[in-house]
Amino acid sequence: MKSGFKILAIESSCDETSCAVVVDGRVCLSNIVSSQIDIHTRFGGVVPEVASRNHVTAIDNVVKLALEKANCTLTDIDAIAVTYGAGLIGSLLVGVSYAKGLAYVTKKPLIAVNHIYGHIAGNYLTYPELEPPFICLLVSGGHTAIIRVEDYNHHEIIGNTLDDAVGECFDKVARVLGLGYPGGPKVSKLAESGQANIQFTKPNDTLGLNFSFSGKKTAVINYIHKLEQAGQVIPREYICASFETWVVDELVEKTIKACEQYGYKKVVIAGGVSANARLRKELQEKSIAKGIECYVPKFEYCTDNAAMIGSAAYFAYRDGIGITDMSLAPKPNLSL
Ligand code: KG4
Ligand code: ZN
């Protein structure tokens, strides 16, 4: 494959419309993200129909801006990449249709990318020297998993959530505390001014490398309701700090355990929750203490963005994977 291979990537799986131009999977020339957070905030979460309509409105301009910022025209682009799953069907459909249109008109190859491979690849953009194998802790609004990344295109899940994803749990706790959407950053911000001194009712953990977050969510909600019923003040900062610490401690402990169990000396985090300051700090500290190298993605590659899709697409295309055509259809429930 020639060096300087430029991919124009599109991501629209949830409520971010994004387009990026990425060179050789490692260098990001542009990464335009049009967020719909303000629109969905008033509904307290993403409304799928509203999300897809807003993708339609935004996508053309986002693609034009990405090309402009990268100082490119479509002629300079070698391939088009798009997220085809997992995600919201209507949202995915907008990106997939647009990418198919672009590929058809320009006669460039079309590469279909799994959103999760994209999240992992956010690290390849952050650390140009990073190569598999490594253990990846994937923490997003839809996933919580510990993954053995054997090479760029071969992964195995060795730990998974049995119910909710951790990001979903952050969002739910935020909602009950009246913090709004998206909850993760808001819980995290409030946690900075509280102390982790609340002991929620914690079940015995017999899950090995797996996780369960619905019980944690319920424990926090019950705690809040009891205080409300007793007419007491809700110590929001302390609740946030205690909840965040509980969750982060478990994520870090199990990730390090996975490294030890499977003999890995490198660990990576990926997904929206990897923007969490406590998680980044604790994983870095605990892995260094165990002689494990720790990689955390730049903030712009934590939450949904197209640059990570462009990076994953490059490694897939290089290995002859993901090359598709006009028959490409979105897969809302695509697994890893
Ligand atoms: O990866 P992402 O952008 O979308 C999915 O693919 O799901 O992740 C979004 C999730 C949301 O649940 C959001 O609350 C959470 O990531 N999140 C955070 C932080 N920033 C985003 N959770 C905890 N702390 C943060 N700083
Ligand atoms: Zn995501």
Coordinates of C-alpha atoms and ligand atoms in Angstrom, one line a residue:
M1 CA 0.0 0.0 0.0
K2 CA 1.4 3.4 -0.9
S3 CA 2.5 5.7 1.9
G4 CA 0.3 8.8 2.4
F5 CA -2.9 6.9 2.0
K6 CA -5.7 9.3 2.7
I7 CA -9.1 8.1 4.0
L8 CA -12.1 10.3 4.3
A9 CA -14.1 8.9 7.2
I10 CA -17.7 9.5 8.3
E11 CA -19.2 8.7 11.8
S12 CA -22.9 9.2 12.6
S13 CA -23.8 6.2 14.8
C14 CA -25.4 8.2 17.6
D15 CA -25.7 12.0 18.1
E16 CA -22.4 13.3 16.7
T17 CA -22.1 14.0 13.0
S18 CA -18.4 13.7 12.2
C19 CA -16.1 13.6 9.2
A20 CA -12.3 13.3 9.2
V21 CA -9.4 13.0 6.9
V22 CA -6.7 10.5 8.2
V23 CA -3.4 9.6 6.6
D24 CA -1.9 6.1 7.0
G25 CA -4.1 5.4 10.0
R26 CA -2.0 7.5 12.2
V27 CA -2.1 11.2 11.2
C28 CA -5.3 13.2 11.5
L29 CA -5.5 16.1 9.1
S30 CA -9.0 17.1 10.1
N31 CA -11.7 15.9 12.5
I32 CA -14.9 17.9 12.4
V33 CA -17.5 16.9 15.0
S34 CA -20.9 18.5 15.0
S35 CA -22.5 17.6 18.3
Q36 CA -26.2 17.5 19.0
I37 CA -25.8 17.6 22.8
D38 CA -27.7 20.9 23.1
I39 CA -30.6 19.6 21.1
H40 CA -31.0 16.3 23.2
T41 CA -30.2 17.9 26.5
R42 CA -33.8 19.2 26.8
F43 CA -35.1 15.7 26.4
G44 CA -32.7 14.2 29.0
G45 CA -31.1 11.8 26.4
V46 CA -30.8 11.0 22.7
V47 CA -34.1 10.9 20.8
P48 CA -33.3 8.7 17.8
E49 CA -35.7 10.3 15.3
V50 CA -34.4 13.8 16.2
A51 CA -30.8 12.5 15.9
S52 CA -31.2 11.2 12.4
R53 CA -33.0 14.3 11.2
N54 CA -30.1 16.4 12.5
H55 CA -27.5 14.2 10.9
V56 CA -29.3 14.8 7.6
T57 CA -29.1 18.6 8.1
A58 CA -25.4 18.6 9.3
I59 CA -23.6 16.0 7.2
D60 CA -23.0 17.8 4.0
N61 CA -21.4 20.8 5.7
V62 CA -19.4 18.6 8.1
V63 CA -17.8 16.7 5.1
K64 CA -17.0 20.0 3.3
L65 CA -15.4 21.4 6.4
A66 CA -13.3 18.3 7.0
L67 CA -12.0 18.5 3.4
E68 CA -11.3 22.2 3.7
K69 CA -9.5 21.9 7.0
A70 CA -7.4 19.0 5.6
N71 CA -6.6 21.2 2.6
C72 CA -7.9 18.5 0.3
T73 CA -10.4 17.9 -2.4
L74 CA -12.1 14.6 -3.1
T75 CA -9.5 13.9 -5.8
D76 CA -6.8 13.7 -3.1
I77 CA -8.8 11.1 -1.2
D78 CA -7.9 7.4 -1.7
A79 CA -10.8 5.7 0.1
I80 CA -14.1 6.5 1.9
A81 CA -14.8 4.9 5.3
V82 CA -18.0 4.8 7.3
T83 CA -19.3 3.4 10.6
Y84 CA -21.9 0.8 9.7
G85 CA -22.7 -0.4 13.3
A86 CA -23.4 -0.6 16.1
G87 CA -25.6 2.4 16.7
L88 CA -29.0 3.9 16.1
I89 CA -30.5 2.7 12.8
G90 CA -31.7 6.1 11.5
S91 CA -28.4 7.7 12.5
L92 CA -26.2 5.0 10.9
L93 CA -28.3 5.2 7.7
V94 CA -27.5 8.8 7.2
G95 CA -23.7 8.3 7.3
V96 CA -23.8 5.0 5.3
S97 CA -26.0 6.5 2.6
Y98 CA -23.8 9.6 2.3
A99 CA -20.6 7.5 2.2
K100 CA -22.1 5.2 -0.5
G101 CA -23.0 8.3 -2.5
L102 CA -19.5 9.7 -2.2
A103 CA -17.8 6.4 -3.1
Y104 CA -20.1 5.8 -6.1
V105 CA -19.6 9.3 -7.5
T106 CA -15.8 9.4 -7.0
K107 CA -15.3 5.6 -7.8
K108 CA -13.1 5.3 -4.6
P109 CA -13.1 2.1 -2.5
L110 CA -15.7 2.0 0.4
I111 CA -14.6 0.7 3.8
A112 CA -17.2 -0.4 6.4
V113 CA -16.0 0.1 10.0
N114 CA -17.2 -1.3 13.3
H115 CA -17.7 1.6 15.7
I116 CA -15.9 -0.3 18.5
Y117 CA -12.8 -0.9 16.3
G118 CA -12.9 2.8 15.8
H119 CA -12.8 3.5 19.5
I120 CA -9.8 1.3 20.0
A121 CA -8.0 3.0 17.0
G122 CA -8.4 6.4 18.8
N123 CA -5.2 5.2 20.5
Y124 CA -3.3 4.6 17.3
L125 CA -3.9 8.3 16.5
T126 CA -2.8 9.4 19.9
Y127 CA 0.3 7.2 20.0
P128 CA 1.8 6.7 16.5
E129 CA 4.1 4.0 17.8
L130 CA 1.5 1.9 19.6
E131 CA 1.0 -1.5 18.2
P132 CA -1.0 -4.6 19.3
P133 CA -1.0 -6.9 21.2
F134 CA -2.5 -5.2 24.2
I135 CA -5.5 -5.4 26.6
C136 CA -8.2 -2.8 25.9
L137 CA -10.7 -1.6 28.5
L138 CA -13.6 -0.4 26.4
V139 CA -16.0 1.9 28.2
S140 CA -18.7 3.8 26.4
G141 CA -22.4 4.5 26.5
G142 CA -23.2 1.2 24.9
H143 CA -20.3 -1.1 25.9
T144 CA -18.2 -2.1 28.9
A145 CA -15.7 -4.8 28.0
I146 CA -12.2 -6.0 28.5
I147 CA -10.7 -7.0 25.1
R148 CA -7.6 -8.9 24.0
V149 CA -6.4 -7.0 21.0
E150 CA -4.2 -9.6 19.3
D151 CA -3.7 -7.5 16.1
Y152 CA -5.3 -4.6 14.4
N153 CA -8.3 -6.7 13.2
H154 CA -8.5 -9.6 15.6
H155 CA -10.0 -9.1 19.0
E156 CA -11.4 -11.3 21.7
I157 CA -13.7 -10.2 24.5
I158 CA -12.6 -11.7 27.8
G159 CA -14.8 -9.6 30.1
N160 CA -18.1 -8.0 29.5
T161 CA -21.0 -6.3 31.2
L162 CA -23.9 -8.6 32.0
D163 CA -26.4 -5.7 31.9
D164 CA -25.9 -2.0 31.5
A165 CA -22.9 -0.2 30.1
V166 CA -20.8 2.0 32.4
G167 CA -21.6 5.2 30.5
E168 CA -25.3 4.4 30.7
C169 CA -24.9 4.0 34.4
F170 CA -23.2 7.4 34.7
D171 CA -26.0 9.0 32.6
K172 CA -28.7 7.4 34.8
V173 CA -27.1 8.5 38.1
A174 CA -26.8 12.0 36.6
R175 CA -30.5 12.0 35.6
V176 CA -31.6 11.0 39.1
L177 CA -29.5 13.8 40.6
G178 CA -31.0 16.3 38.1
L179 CA -27.6 17.0 36.4
G180 CA -28.8 16.6 32.8
Y181 CA -27.4 14.8 29.7
P182 CA -24.8 13.6 29.0
G183 CA -24.3 12.6 32.6
G184 CA -20.7 11.3 32.6
P185 CA -18.8 14.6 32.5
K186 CA -21.3 16.2 34.9
V187 CA -21.0 13.5 37.5
S188 CA -17.2 13.6 37.1
K189 CA -17.1 17.4 37.5
L190 CA -19.2 17.3 40.7
A191 CA -17.2 14.4 42.1
E192 CA -14.1 16.7 42.1
S193 CA -15.6 18.7 45.1
G194 CA -16.8 15.7 47.1
Q195 CA -15.3 12.9 49.0
A196 CA -15.8 9.2 48.3
N197 CA -17.1 8.5 51.8
I198 CA -20.5 6.9 51.1
Q199 CA -20.8 3.1 51.4
F200 CA -23.5 2.0 49.1
T201 CA -24.9 -1.5 49.5
K202 CA -22.4 -3.6 47.6
P203 CA -23.1 -7.2 46.5
N204 CA -20.3 -9.8 46.6
D205 CA -18.4 -9.7 43.3
T206 CA -18.3 -13.2 41.9
L207 CA -18.1 -12.0 38.3
G208 CA -14.5 -12.7 37.4
L209 CA -13.6 -10.3 34.6
N210 CA -17.2 -9.5 33.9
F211 CA -19.2 -6.5 35.2
S212 CA -22.6 -5.6 36.4
F213 CA -23.7 -2.0 36.5
S214 CA -27.5 -2.2 37.0
G215 CA -27.0 -3.2 40.7
K216 CA -24.7 -0.2 41.2
K217 CA -27.2 2.2 39.6
T218 CA -30.0 0.8 41.8
A219 CA -27.9 1.1 44.9
V220 CA -27.2 4.8 44.2
I221 CA -30.8 5.5 43.3
N222 CA -32.1 3.8 46.5
Y223 CA -29.7 5.8 48.6
I224 CA -30.9 9.1 47.0
H225 CA -34.6 8.1 47.4
K226 CA -34.1 7.2 51.1
L227 CA -32.6 10.7 51.8
E228 CA -35.5 12.3 49.8
Q229 CA -38.1 10.4 51.8
A230 CA -36.4 11.5 55.1
G231 CA -36.4 15.1 53.8
Q232 CA -32.6 15.3 54.0
V233 CA -30.3 17.3 51.9
I234 CA -28.8 15.3 49.0
P235 CA -25.0 15.5 49.1
R236 CA -24.6 15.4 45.4
E237 CA -20.9 15.9 45.3
Y238 CA -20.3 13.1 47.8
I239 CA -22.7 10.8 45.9
C240 CA -20.9 11.5 42.7
A241 CA -17.4 11.0 44.2
S242 CA -18.4 7.7 45.9
F243 CA -20.2 6.3 42.8
E244 CA -17.4 7.3 40.5
T245 CA -14.7 5.8 42.8
W246 CA -16.7 2.5 43.2
V247 CA -17.0 2.1 39.4
V248 CA -13.5 3.2 38.5
D249 CA -11.9 1.0 41.2
E250 CA -13.6 -2.0 39.7
L251 CA -12.8 -1.2 36.1
V252 CA -9.1 -0.7 36.9
E253 CA -8.8 -3.7 39.2
K254 CA -10.3 -6.1 36.6
T255 CA -8.3 -4.6 33.7
I256 CA -5.0 -5.1 35.6
K257 CA -6.2 -8.6 36.6
A258 CA -6.8 -9.3 32.9
C259 CA -3.3 -8.2 32.0
E260 CA -1.8 -10.4 34.6
Q261 CA -4.0 -13.4 33.9
Y262 CA -3.2 -13.3 30.1
G263 CA 0.3 -12.0 30.4
Y264 CA 0.0 -8.6 28.7
K265 CA 2.4 -5.7 29.4
K266 CA 0.4 -3.0 27.6
V267 CA -3.0 -1.7 28.4
V268 CA -5.2 0.8 26.5
I269 CA -8.5 2.5 27.3
A270 CA -11.1 3.5 24.7
G271 CA -14.7 4.9 24.5
G272 CA -16.5 7.9 25.8
V273 CA -15.9 7.1 29.5
S274 CA -12.1 7.0 28.9
A275 CA -12.4 10.8 29.1
N276 CA -13.0 10.3 32.8
A277 CA -10.2 11.9 34.8
R278 CA -10.3 9.5 37.7
L279 CA -10.2 6.5 35.5
R280 CA -7.3 7.8 33.4
K281 CA -5.3 8.7 36.5
E282 CA -6.0 5.5 38.4
L283 CA -5.4 3.2 35.5
Q284 CA -2.1 4.9 34.8
E285 CA -0.9 4.8 38.4
K286 CA -2.0 1.2 39.0
S287 CA -0.5 -0.2 35.8
I288 CA 2.8 1.6 36.3
A289 CA 3.0 0.1 39.7
K290 CA 2.7 -3.4 38.1
G291 CA 5.2 -2.7 35.3
I292 CA 2.4 -2.4 32.6
E293 CA 2.6 0.3 30.0
C294 CA -0.6 2.4 30.0
Y295 CA -2.1 4.3 27.0
V296 CA -5.0 6.8 27.3
P297 CA -6.4 8.4 24.2
K298 CA -6.4 12.2 23.6
F299 CA -9.7 13.7 24.7
E300 CA -10.8 14.4 21.2
Y301 CA -10.6 10.7 20.4
C302 CA -12.5 9.5 23.5
T303 CA -16.1 10.4 22.5
D304 CA -17.5 9.7 19.1
N305 CA -15.5 11.1 16.2
A306 CA -14.7 10.2 12.6
A307 CA -10.9 10.3 12.9
M308 CA -10.9 7.1 14.9
I309 CA -13.0 5.5 12.2
G310 CA -10.5 6.7 9.5
S311 CA -7.7 5.1 11.5
A312 CA -9.5 1.7 12.0
A313 CA -10.4 1.8 8.3
Y314 CA -6.8 2.1 7.2
F315 CA -5.7 -1.0 9.2
A316 CA -8.7 -3.0 7.9
Y317 CA -8.2 -2.0 4.3
R318 CA -4.5 -2.7 4.6
D319 CA -5.3 -6.3 5.7
G320 CA -8.1 -6.7 3.0
I321 CA -11.0 -6.4 5.5
G322 CA -14.1 -4.3 5.4
I323 CA -14.0 -3.5 1.7
T324 CA -17.6 -3.2 0.6
D325 CA -19.9 -1.8 -2.1
M326 CA -23.3 -0.3 -2.7
S327 CA -25.0 -3.2 -0.9
L328 CA -23.7 -2.0 2.5
A329 CA -26.5 -1.7 5.0
P330 CA -26.3 -0.4 8.6
K331 CA -26.1 -3.0 11.4
P332 CA -27.5 -1.5 14.6
N333 CA -26.6 -4.5 16.7
L334 CA -23.2 -5.2 15.2
S335 CA -21.0 -6.9 17.8
L336 CA -17.2 -6.8 18.1
Ligands
KG4_1 O1 -18.2 6.4 23.2 P1 -19.3 7.4 23.4 O2 -19.1 8.8 22.9 O3 -20.6 6.9 22.7 C1 -20.9 5.6 22.6 O4 -20.4 4.9 21.7 O5 -21.7 5.1 23.5 O6 -19.6 7.4 24.9 C2 -20.6 8.2 25.5 C3 -20.7 7.9 27.0 C4 -21.8 8.7 27.7 O7 -22.5 7.7 28.5 C5 -21.1 9.7 28.5 O8 -21.9 10.0 29.7 C6 -19.8 9.0 28.9 O9 -19.5 8.4 27.6 N1 -18.8 10.0 29.2 C7 -18.2 10.0 30.5 C8 -17.3 11.1 30.5 N2 -17.3 11.7 29.2 C9 -18.2 11.0 28.5 N3 -18.4 9.2 31.6 C10 -17.7 9.5 32.7 N4 -16.8 10.5 32.7 C11 -16.6 11.4 31.7 N5 -15.7 12.4 31.8
ZN2 ZN -18.9 5.5 20.7

